[in-house]
Every structure is written in C-alpha cells, then in structure tokens.
Coordinates of C-alpha atoms and ligand atoms in Angstrom, one line a residue:
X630 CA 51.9 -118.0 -191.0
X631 CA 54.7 -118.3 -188.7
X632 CA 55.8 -115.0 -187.4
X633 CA 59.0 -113.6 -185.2
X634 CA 59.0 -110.9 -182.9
X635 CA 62.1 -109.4 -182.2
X636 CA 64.0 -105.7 -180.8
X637 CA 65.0 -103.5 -183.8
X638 CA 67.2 -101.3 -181.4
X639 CA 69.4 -101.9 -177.9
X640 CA 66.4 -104.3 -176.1
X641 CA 63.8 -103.1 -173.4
X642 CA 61.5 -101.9 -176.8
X643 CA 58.4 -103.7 -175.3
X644 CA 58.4 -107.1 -176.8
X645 CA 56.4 -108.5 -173.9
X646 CA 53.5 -106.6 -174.6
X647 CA 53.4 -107.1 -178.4
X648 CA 54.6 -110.7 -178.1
X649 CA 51.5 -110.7 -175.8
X650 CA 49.2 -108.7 -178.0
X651 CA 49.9 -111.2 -180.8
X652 CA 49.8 -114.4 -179.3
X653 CA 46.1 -115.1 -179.2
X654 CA 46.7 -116.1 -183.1
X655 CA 49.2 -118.6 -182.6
X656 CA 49.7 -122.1 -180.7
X657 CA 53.3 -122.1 -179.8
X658 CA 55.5 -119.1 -178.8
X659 CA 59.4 -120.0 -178.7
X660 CA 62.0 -118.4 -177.5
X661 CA 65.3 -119.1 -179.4
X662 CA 68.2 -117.1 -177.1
X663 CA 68.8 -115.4 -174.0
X664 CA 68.6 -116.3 -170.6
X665 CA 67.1 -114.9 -167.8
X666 CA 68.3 -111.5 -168.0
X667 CA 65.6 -110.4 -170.7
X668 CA 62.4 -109.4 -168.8
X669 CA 59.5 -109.0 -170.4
X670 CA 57.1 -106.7 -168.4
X671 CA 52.9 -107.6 -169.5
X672 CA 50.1 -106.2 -167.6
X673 CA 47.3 -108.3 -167.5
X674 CA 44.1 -106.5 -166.1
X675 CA 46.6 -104.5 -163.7
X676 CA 48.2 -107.4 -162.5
X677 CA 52.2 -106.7 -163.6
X678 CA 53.7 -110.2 -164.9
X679 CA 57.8 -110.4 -165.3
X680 CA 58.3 -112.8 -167.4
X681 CA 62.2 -113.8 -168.0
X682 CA 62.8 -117.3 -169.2
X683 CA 59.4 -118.5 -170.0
X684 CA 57.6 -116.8 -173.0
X685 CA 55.0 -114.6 -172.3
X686 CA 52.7 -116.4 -174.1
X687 CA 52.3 -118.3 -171.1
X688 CA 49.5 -115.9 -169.9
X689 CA 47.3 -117.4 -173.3
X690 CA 46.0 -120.7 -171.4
X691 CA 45.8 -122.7 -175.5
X692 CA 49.2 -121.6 -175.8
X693 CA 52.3 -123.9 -175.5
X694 CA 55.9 -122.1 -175.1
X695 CA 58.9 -123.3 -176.0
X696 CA 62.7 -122.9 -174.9
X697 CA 64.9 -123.5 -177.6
X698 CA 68.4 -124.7 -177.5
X699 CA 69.6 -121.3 -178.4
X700 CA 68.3 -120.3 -174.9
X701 CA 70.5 -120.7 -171.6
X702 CA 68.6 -122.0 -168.4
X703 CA 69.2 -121.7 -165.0
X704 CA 67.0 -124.0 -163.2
X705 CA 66.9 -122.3 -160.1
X706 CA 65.4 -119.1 -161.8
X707 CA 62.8 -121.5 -163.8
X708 CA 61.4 -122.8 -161.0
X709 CA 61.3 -119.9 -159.2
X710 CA 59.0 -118.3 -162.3
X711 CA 57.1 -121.3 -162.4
X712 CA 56.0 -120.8 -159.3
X713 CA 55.2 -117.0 -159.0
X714 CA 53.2 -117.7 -162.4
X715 CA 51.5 -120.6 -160.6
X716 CA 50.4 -118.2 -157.3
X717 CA 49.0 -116.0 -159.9
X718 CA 46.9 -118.8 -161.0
X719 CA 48.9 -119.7 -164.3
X720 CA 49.7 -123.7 -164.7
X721 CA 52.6 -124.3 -167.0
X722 CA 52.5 -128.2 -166.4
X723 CA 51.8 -129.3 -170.0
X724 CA 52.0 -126.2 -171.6
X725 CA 56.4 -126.0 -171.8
X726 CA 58.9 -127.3 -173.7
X727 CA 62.3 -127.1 -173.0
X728 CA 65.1 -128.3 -175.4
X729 CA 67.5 -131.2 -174.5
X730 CA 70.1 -128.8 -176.4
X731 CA 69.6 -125.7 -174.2
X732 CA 72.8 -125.5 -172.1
X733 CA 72.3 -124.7 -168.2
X734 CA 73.3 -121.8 -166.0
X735 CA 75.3 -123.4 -163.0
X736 CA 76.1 -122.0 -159.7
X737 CA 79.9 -121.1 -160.6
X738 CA 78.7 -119.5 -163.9
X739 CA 77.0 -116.7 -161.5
X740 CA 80.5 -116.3 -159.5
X741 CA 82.7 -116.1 -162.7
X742 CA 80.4 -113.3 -164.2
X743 CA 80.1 -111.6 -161.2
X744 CA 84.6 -111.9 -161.4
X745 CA 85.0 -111.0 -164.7
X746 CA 82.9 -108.0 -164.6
X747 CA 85.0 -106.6 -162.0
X748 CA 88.2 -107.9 -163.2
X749 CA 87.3 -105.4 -166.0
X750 CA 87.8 -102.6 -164.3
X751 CA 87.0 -99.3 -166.3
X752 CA 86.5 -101.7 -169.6
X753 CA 82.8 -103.3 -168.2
X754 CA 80.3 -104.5 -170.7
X755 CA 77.4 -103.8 -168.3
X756 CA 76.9 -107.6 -167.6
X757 CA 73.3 -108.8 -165.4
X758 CA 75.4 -111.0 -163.4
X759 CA 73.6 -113.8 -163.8
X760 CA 75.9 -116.1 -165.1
X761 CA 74.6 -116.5 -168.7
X762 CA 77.7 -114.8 -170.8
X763 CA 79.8 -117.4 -168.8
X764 CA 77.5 -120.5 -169.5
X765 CA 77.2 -119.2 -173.5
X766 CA 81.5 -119.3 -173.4
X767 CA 81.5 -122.9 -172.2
X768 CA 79.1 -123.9 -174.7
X769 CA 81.3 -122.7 -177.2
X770 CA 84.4 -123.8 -175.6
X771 CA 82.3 -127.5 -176.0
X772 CA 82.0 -127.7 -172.2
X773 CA 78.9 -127.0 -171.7
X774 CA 75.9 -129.0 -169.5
X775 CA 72.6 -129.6 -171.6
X776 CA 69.0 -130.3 -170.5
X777 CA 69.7 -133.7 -172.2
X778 CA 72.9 -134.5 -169.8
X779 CA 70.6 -134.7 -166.6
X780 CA 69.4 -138.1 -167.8
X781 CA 73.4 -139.3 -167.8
X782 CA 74.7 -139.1 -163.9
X783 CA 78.1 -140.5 -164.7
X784 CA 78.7 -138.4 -167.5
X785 CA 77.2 -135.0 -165.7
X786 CA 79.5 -135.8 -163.0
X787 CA 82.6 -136.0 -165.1
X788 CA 82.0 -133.0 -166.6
X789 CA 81.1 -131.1 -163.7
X790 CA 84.0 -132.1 -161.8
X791 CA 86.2 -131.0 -164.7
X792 CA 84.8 -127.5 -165.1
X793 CA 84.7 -126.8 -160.9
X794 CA 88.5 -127.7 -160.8
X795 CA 89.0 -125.4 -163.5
X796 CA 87.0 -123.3 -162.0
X797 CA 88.6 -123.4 -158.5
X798 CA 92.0 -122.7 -160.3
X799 CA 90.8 -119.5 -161.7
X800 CA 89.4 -117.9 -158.7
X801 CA 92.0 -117.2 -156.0
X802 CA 91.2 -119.3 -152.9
X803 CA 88.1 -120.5 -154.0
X804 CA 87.1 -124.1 -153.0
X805 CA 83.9 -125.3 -154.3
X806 CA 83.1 -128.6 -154.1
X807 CA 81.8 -130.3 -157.2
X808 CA 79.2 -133.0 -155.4
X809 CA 76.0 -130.8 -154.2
X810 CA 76.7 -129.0 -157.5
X811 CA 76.0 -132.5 -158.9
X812 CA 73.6 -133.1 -156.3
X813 CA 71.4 -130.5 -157.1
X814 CA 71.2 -131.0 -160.7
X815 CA 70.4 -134.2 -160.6
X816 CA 67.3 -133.1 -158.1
X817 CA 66.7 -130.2 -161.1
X818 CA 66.7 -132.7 -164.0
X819 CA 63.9 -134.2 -161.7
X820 CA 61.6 -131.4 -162.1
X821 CA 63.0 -130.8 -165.3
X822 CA 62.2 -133.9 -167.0
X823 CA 58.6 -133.9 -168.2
X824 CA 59.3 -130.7 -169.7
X825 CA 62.1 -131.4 -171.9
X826 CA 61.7 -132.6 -175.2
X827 CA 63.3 -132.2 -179.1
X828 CA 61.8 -128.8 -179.6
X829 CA 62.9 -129.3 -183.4
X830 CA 61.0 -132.3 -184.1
X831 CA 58.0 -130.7 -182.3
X832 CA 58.0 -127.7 -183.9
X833 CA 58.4 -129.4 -187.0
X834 CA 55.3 -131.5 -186.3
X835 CA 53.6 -128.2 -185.4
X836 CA 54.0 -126.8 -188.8
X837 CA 52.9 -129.8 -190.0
X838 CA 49.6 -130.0 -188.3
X839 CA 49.3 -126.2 -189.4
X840 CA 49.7 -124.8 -185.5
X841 CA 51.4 -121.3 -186.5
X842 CA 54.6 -120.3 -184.0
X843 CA 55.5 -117.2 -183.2
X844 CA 59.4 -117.0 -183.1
X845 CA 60.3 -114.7 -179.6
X846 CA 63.3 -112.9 -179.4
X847 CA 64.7 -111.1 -176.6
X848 CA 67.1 -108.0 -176.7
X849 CA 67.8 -106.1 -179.1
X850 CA 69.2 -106.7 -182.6
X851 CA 72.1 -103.9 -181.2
X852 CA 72.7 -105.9 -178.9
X853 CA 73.6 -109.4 -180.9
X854 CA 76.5 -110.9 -180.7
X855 CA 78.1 -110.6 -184.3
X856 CA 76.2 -107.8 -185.3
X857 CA 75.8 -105.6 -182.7
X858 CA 77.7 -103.0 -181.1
X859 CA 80.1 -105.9 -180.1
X860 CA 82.1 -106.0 -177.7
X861 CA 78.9 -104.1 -175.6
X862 CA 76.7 -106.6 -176.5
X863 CA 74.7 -109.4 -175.0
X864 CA 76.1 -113.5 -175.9
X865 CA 73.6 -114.7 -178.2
X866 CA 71.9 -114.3 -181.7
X867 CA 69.6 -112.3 -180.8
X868 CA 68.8 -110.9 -184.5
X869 CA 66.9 -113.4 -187.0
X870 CA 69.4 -115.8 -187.9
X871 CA 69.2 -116.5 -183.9
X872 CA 65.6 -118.0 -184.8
X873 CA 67.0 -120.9 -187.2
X874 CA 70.2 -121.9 -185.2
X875 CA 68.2 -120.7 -181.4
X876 CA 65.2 -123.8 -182.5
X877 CA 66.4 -125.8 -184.9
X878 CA 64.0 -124.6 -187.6
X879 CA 64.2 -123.4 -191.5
X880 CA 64.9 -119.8 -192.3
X881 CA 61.7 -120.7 -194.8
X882 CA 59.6 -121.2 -191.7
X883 CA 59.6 -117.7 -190.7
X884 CA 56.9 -116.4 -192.3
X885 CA 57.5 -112.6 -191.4
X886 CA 59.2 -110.6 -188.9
X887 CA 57.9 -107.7 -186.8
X888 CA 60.4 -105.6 -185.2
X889 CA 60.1 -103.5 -181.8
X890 CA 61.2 -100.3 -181.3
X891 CA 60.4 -97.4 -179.3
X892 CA 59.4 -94.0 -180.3
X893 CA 62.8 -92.9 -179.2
X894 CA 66.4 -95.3 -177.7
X895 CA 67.1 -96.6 -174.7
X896 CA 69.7 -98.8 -173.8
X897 CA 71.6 -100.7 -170.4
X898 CA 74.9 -100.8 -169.4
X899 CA 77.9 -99.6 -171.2
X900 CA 78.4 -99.1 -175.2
X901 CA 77.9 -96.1 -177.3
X902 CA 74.0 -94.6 -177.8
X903 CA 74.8 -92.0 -180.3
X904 CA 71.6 -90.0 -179.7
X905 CA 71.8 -90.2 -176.0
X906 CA 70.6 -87.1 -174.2
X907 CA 71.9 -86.4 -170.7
X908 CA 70.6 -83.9 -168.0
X909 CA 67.0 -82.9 -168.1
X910 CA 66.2 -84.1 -171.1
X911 CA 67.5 -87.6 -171.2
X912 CA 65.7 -87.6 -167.4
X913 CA 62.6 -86.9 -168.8
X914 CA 62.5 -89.3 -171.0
X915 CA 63.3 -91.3 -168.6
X916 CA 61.1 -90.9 -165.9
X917 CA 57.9 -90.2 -168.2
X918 CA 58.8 -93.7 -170.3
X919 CA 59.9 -95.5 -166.5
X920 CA 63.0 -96.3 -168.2
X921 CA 64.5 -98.2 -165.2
X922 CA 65.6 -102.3 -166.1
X923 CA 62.7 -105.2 -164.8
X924 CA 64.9 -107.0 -163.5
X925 CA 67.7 -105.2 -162.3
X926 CA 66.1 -102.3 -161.2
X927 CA 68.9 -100.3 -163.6
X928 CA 68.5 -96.5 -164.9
X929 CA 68.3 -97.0 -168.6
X930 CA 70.1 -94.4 -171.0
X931 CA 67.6 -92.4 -173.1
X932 CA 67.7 -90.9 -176.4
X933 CA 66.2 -89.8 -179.3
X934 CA 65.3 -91.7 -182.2
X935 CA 68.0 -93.4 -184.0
X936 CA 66.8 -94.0 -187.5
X937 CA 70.1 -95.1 -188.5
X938 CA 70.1 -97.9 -186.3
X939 CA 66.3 -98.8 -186.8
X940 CA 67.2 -99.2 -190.9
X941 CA 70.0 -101.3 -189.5
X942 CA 67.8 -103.1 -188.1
X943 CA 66.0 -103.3 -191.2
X944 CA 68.4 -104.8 -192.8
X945 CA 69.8 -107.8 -190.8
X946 CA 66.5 -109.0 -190.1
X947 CA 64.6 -108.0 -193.0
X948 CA 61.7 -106.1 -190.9
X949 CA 58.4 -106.5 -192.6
X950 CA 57.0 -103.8 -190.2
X951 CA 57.4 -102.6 -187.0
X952 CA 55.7 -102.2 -184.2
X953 CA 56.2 -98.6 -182.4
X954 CA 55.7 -98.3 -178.6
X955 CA 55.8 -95.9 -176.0
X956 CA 54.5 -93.4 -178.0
X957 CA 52.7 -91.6 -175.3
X958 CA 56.1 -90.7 -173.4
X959 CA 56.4 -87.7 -175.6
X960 CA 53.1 -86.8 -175.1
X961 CA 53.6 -82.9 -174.1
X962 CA 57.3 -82.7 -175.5
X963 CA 57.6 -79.2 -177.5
X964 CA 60.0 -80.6 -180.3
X965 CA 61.2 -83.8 -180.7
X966 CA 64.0 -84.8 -183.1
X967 CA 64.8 -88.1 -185.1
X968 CA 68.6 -89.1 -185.7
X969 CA 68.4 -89.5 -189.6
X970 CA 72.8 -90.0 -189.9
X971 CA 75.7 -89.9 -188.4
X972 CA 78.4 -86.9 -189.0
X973 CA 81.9 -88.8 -188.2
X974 CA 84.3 -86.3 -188.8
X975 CA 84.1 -84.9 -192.1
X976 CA 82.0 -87.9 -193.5
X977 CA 78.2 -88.3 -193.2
X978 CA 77.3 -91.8 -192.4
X979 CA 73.8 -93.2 -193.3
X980 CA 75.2 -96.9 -192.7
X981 CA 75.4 -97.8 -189.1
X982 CA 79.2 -98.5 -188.5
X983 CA 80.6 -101.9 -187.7
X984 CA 83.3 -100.5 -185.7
X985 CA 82.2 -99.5 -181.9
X986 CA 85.1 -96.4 -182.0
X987 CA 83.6 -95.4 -185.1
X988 CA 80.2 -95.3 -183.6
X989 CA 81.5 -93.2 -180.2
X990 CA 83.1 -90.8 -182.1
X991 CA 79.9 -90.1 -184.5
X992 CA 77.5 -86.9 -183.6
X993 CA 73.7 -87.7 -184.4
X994 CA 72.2 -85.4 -187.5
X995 CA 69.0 -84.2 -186.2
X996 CA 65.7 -83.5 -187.9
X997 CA 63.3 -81.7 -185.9
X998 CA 59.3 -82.3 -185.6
X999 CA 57.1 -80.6 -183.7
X1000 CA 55.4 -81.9 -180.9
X1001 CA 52.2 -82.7 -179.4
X1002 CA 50.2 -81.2 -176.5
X1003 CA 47.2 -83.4 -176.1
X1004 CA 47.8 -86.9 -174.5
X1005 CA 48.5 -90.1 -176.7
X1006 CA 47.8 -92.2 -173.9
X1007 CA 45.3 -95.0 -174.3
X1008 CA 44.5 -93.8 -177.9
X1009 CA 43.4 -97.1 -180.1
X1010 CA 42.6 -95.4 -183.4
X1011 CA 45.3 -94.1 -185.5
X1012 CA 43.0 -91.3 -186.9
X1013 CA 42.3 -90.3 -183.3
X1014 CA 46.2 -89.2 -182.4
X1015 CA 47.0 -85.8 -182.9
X1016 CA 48.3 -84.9 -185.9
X1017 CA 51.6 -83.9 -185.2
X1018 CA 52.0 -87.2 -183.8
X1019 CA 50.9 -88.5 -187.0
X1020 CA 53.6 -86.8 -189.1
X1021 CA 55.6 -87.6 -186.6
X1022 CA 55.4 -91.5 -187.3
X1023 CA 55.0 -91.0 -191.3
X1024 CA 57.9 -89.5 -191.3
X1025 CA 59.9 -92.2 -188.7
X1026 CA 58.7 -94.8 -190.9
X1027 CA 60.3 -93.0 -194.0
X1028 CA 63.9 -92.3 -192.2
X1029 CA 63.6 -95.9 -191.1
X1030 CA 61.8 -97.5 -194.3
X1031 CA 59.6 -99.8 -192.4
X1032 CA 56.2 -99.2 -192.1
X1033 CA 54.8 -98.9 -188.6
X1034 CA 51.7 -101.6 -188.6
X1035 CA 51.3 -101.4 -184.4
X1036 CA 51.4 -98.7 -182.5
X1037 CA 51.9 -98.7 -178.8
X1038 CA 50.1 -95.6 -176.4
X1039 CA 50.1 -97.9 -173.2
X1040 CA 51.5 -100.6 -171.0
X1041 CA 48.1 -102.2 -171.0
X1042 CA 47.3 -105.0 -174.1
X1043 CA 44.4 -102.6 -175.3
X1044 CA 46.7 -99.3 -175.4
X1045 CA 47.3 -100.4 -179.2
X1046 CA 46.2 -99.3 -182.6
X1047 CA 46.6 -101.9 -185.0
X1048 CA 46.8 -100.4 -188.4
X1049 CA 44.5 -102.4 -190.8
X1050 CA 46.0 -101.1 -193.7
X1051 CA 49.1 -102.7 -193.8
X1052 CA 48.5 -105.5 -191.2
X1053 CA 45.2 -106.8 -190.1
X1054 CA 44.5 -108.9 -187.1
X1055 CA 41.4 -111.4 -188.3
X1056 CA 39.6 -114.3 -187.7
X1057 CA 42.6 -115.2 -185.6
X1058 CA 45.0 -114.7 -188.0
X1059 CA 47.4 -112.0 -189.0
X1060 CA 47.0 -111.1 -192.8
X1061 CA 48.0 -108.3 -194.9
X1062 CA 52.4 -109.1 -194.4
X1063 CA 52.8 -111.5 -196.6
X1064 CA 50.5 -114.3 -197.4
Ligands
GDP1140 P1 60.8 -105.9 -173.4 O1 61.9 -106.6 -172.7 O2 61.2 -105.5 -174.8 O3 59.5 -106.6 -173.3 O4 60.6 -104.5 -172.7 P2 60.4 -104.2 -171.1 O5 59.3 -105.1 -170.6 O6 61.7 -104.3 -170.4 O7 60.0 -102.7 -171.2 C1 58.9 -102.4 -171.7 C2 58.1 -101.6 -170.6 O8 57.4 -100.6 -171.2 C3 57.2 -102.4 -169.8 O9 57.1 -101.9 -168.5 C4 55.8 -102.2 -170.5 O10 54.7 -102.4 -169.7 C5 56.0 -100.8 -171.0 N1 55.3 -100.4 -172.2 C6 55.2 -101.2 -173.4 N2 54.6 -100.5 -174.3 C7 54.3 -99.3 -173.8 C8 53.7 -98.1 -174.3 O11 53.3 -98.0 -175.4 N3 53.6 -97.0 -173.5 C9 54.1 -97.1 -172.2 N4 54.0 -96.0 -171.5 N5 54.7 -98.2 -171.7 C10 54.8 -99.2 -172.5

C-alpha cells in the first residue's frame, strides 16, 4: 500500500522523523512540492541530517527518492546536499530521480524574492528568500525553465535571455548579464542529467512491479496555497491533491494518508496562529520543543493545540490517522489547554474560516487538561506514559476526530510508540489503515 505523509498544521510538525521512521517499508519516497526551504531535521545514531530537497528516505540505502515535478529545484542547493550527504557516507548516485517537469530556481529568482519581500513593507508574507515563490510564479506565468530544458541550449538560452531582460527592467539599475546564467546551467544540466527521468512513468512502473511509495509532503496543509491561510502561505500544493498534480500519479494510488502534527502549533513568519501564546509561556514552549527554523535559524511562534485547524486538516486531506510528535515538550507543564473553536464575535466557529481577517479576529475556546509531572521523553509503550498524558491524547484525537496511530516522545527514530491497535508496523509492511 502506497502511503503519504504530510503536515496537518502550519509545517515544522516533524515529518522528517516519521517520513524516516516509515520508510524502511517502502522502495520509493517522493516528494511532490516545495523547494528547498522545507528542512527536515533526522537524527541518525546522533548524527543530525538536514535534509531539504532530497527526501529523507535517502538515509535507507534500498531506498530510491524521487523529486517530482511539483517540486522546485535549485541546482546549486542540490549539489550542495549531495555532497554533505556524501561526506557523511550517504551515496545518492543511483538512488534519485528528478523530474524533467520540476521547474528550476535560478539566480535572479533569489534577488526578486529577496525585492519583493521588502518591497512589502509592513504587508510581509515571511518568505525564506530563497527564490522558490518567484520560480513557482514563472511557472505559472508559462515562463518557467524545466529539468527537461537543459538538454535544449538554444531554446534555454532564448528563454533565459527573455526572463533576465525582464528581470533587469524590474529592478532599478540592475544589469545582469544573461550568458554565465546560461553558462552555468548548462554545466548543472551536466551533473543533472543521469538523475533526471519521467518520474510518472517510473512510478507507474513501480506500482506495477508492487514497490510501495510513500508520497512526502513538506509544510503544512495551513500553509497550501489554495487552502491555507492564503495570502500567508507557502506557493505550492502542499495538501493531498499536491500528491496527484506534484508526481503525476492517481488520486487511487494513494493508499492512505498519515498526517503530522504536534502536540501543540507552531508556525514561521507572518499569518494569524489563533492559539498563539506570547511571553513566558509561548517561550517555554519554545525553548523546551527548540522551536527555532532548520534552515533559517528563525524563532518559531508557539501555541497551544489547535483542534480546529487539525479537523481542517482532516478534512482536505482525508487523514486516516495521525502521527503526534513532540509530546515530551509538555512534559512538566501544570495545565495544558486544547483550542476546541473559535469565538468570532458573537458566533462560535467550529469550521476553520476561509477568510484570513476572519481567522485574526477569532479568540481560541479553551478546554483545559491537566498535566503531567513525570518525563515522556524516550517512552516507546503507550501504556507506559503517564496517565494524564493519556487522556490528554484520547481526548485530542476526539476534538480532532483522527485517531493518533504514532506517537512521538523524541527526536531520535526509536523515541516512538507505534500503536498496534489501529496501525501496525509488520513484516515490513504497514497494516491495520486500510487494506
Ligand atoms: P519537519 O520539517 O516537519 O520535518 O520538522 P522539522 O525537522 O523542522 O522539526 C522537527 C524537529 O523536531 C526536528 O528537530 C526533530 O528532530 C524534532 N522532533 C521530531 N519529533 C520530536 C519529538 O517527538 N520530540 C522532540 N523533542 N523533538 C522531536
């Protein structure tokens, strides 16, 4: 069975480490959006591994990992993770596919981000600056470069030229020369080329052969494009439907979907966070849970748990189960409460808002649970957490109605209880969702 792995809240959840938990029952882990501002954080026997582009999956030597045309590459920052997983003694050669769809990251998609962001003024999104909301608007605007274009010089060229010009009439005295930018490409689609491939044929063939995939998301279903908290929101699909149009693949062949969420909400940059907690508390959280970005080194805003936006989440992407994580950061809390609605006014909302004003001006309804004194951390037995930790999740999983299979207590890949009564991990396989 084909599975995909994606963020039920604002990103950051702790994919990497479930994505990496899970792989050891799949062949093929693909990645269908994003670029390389997700960073999936895995420790492997204490070594820390940042994984942006490539799928974490990597770190499994049987597994092959895919970059989907849904997925925006900058060849530079490829490489450059190529390498730091090769002086760590991981070979990719052989094991990666890249799509001739994906459109690349080029060297004036970095400076327009970095432009617009400022240009913005008070009204930021929050951007990583690394180009890839720029690159996504000229592949929409059908002006795009794809892996496939470095096999054509004379068309790359064309098409480069035309979008620097542009480019060089946009920004005030800027006068970038098209030719290395051609240059250099045509050196990357060297390097580039025995990786590229038609990752939907392949894939295809995969199921085929019976190889099961495991679909990878990165940020946060709050974070998509359409349907999250838009215009504070990343420039992909980064909810399920990203999965079909991100890799060229069936809605059918996802066979069911785990989503990751925290115990409690974080999220980067700007945008409303309804249950955000500032001060002390929102500190603590903070500091205990190292709520600071991988890559951009970022202070993330923390909050309690939104159950409101989890069963949004449970909706768009029809969430078989989820997987809980970070569990142990409110180890030694006194109370902890869960955001069950939203009071907007005079109205009680139990249905996440599609309007982001809406959302701003709504106050979180809090439950309150008690908390636990004795340490979560490291626990791998669900019967072994302390009780009020127990009710705490029963009762998340009943304000969110999704049943939390995994739970996370650690940043290591054994910090995890599985729960074998509503998923099971066997014979390398995953049974008990749906087959
Ligand atoms: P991702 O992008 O969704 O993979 O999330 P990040 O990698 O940005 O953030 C997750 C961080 O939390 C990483 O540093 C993980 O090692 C860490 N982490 C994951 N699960 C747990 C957990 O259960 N407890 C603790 N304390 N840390 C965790």
């Amino acid at each position: 069975m084909n599975l995909a792995v994606l963020g039920a809240q604002w990103g950051d959840e702790g994919k990497g480490k479930i994505v990496d938990l899970l792989t050891p029952r799949f062949s093929i882990v693909a990645r269908y959006q994003g670029g390389h501002n997700a960073g999936h954080t895995v420790y492997v026997n204490g070594t820390k591994f940042i994984l942006r582009l490539i799928p974490s999956g990597i770190l499994h030597p049987h597994v092959t990992c895919v970059i989907g045309n849904g997925v925006v590459v900058d060849p530079q920052a490829l490489f450059a993770e190529v390498d730091e997983l090769a002086r760590n003694g991981v070979e990719v050669d052989g094991r990666i596919a890249i799509s001739d769809k994906a459109h690349l990251i080029l060297p004036y998609h970095r400076d327009l981000d970095l432009l617009l962001e400022a240009r913005r003024g008070d009204r930021k999104i929050g951007t990583t600056s690394r180009g890839i909301g720029p690159a996504y608007e000229d592949k929409i605007a059908r002006r795009g470069i794809r892996v496939g274009d470095l096999a054509d010089p004379v068309g790359l060229e064309a098409t480069v030229r035309d979008n620097v010009t542009a480019r060089n009439r946009l920004i005030q005295d800027s006068t970038m020369d098209w030719r290395p930018v051609v240059e250099q490409l045509l050196t990357d689609g060297e390097r580039l080329r025995p990786w590229i491939r038609d990752v939907s044929v392949m894939l295809h063939q995969a199921m085929r052969e019976g190889r099961p995939i495991l679909f990878e998301g990165a940020q946060g279903t709050l974070l998509d494009i359409d349907h999250g908290t838009y215009p504070y929101v990343t420039s992909s699909s980064a909810t399920i439907g990203g999965v079909c149009t991100g890799l060229g693949v069936s809605p059918r062949a996802i066979g069911a979907v785990v989503g990751v969420a925290k115990a409690y909400t974080t999220r980067v940059g700007e945008g409303p966070l309804p249950t955000e907690l500032f001060g002390e508390q929102g500190q603590r959280l903070r500091e205990s849970g190292q709520e600071y970005g991988s890559v951009t080194g970022r202070p993330r805003r923390c909050g309690w748990y939104d159950a409101v936006a989890v069963r949004y989440g449970v909706r768009i992407n029809g969430l078989d189960v989820l997987a809980l994580t970070k569990l142990d950061v409110l180890d030694g809390l006194e109370q902890i409460e869960i955001c069950t609605a939203y009071r907007c006014g005079s109205r009680t909302l139990t249905d996440f808002p599609s309007d982001v004003g809406q959302l701003a001006a709504c106050e979180p309804v809090y439950e309150s649970m008690p908390g636990w004194s004795a340490p979560t951390r490291g626990i791998r037995r669900f019967e072994a957490l302390p009780e009020a930790a127990r009710r705490y999740i029963a009762r998340l999983e009943e304000v969110s109605g999704v049943r939390a299979a995994i739970v996370s207590t650690g940043s290591e890949r054994d910090d995890t209880i599985i729960r074998d009564d509503i998923m099971k991990l066997q014979d390398g396989r995953i049974a008990g969702l749906q087959d």
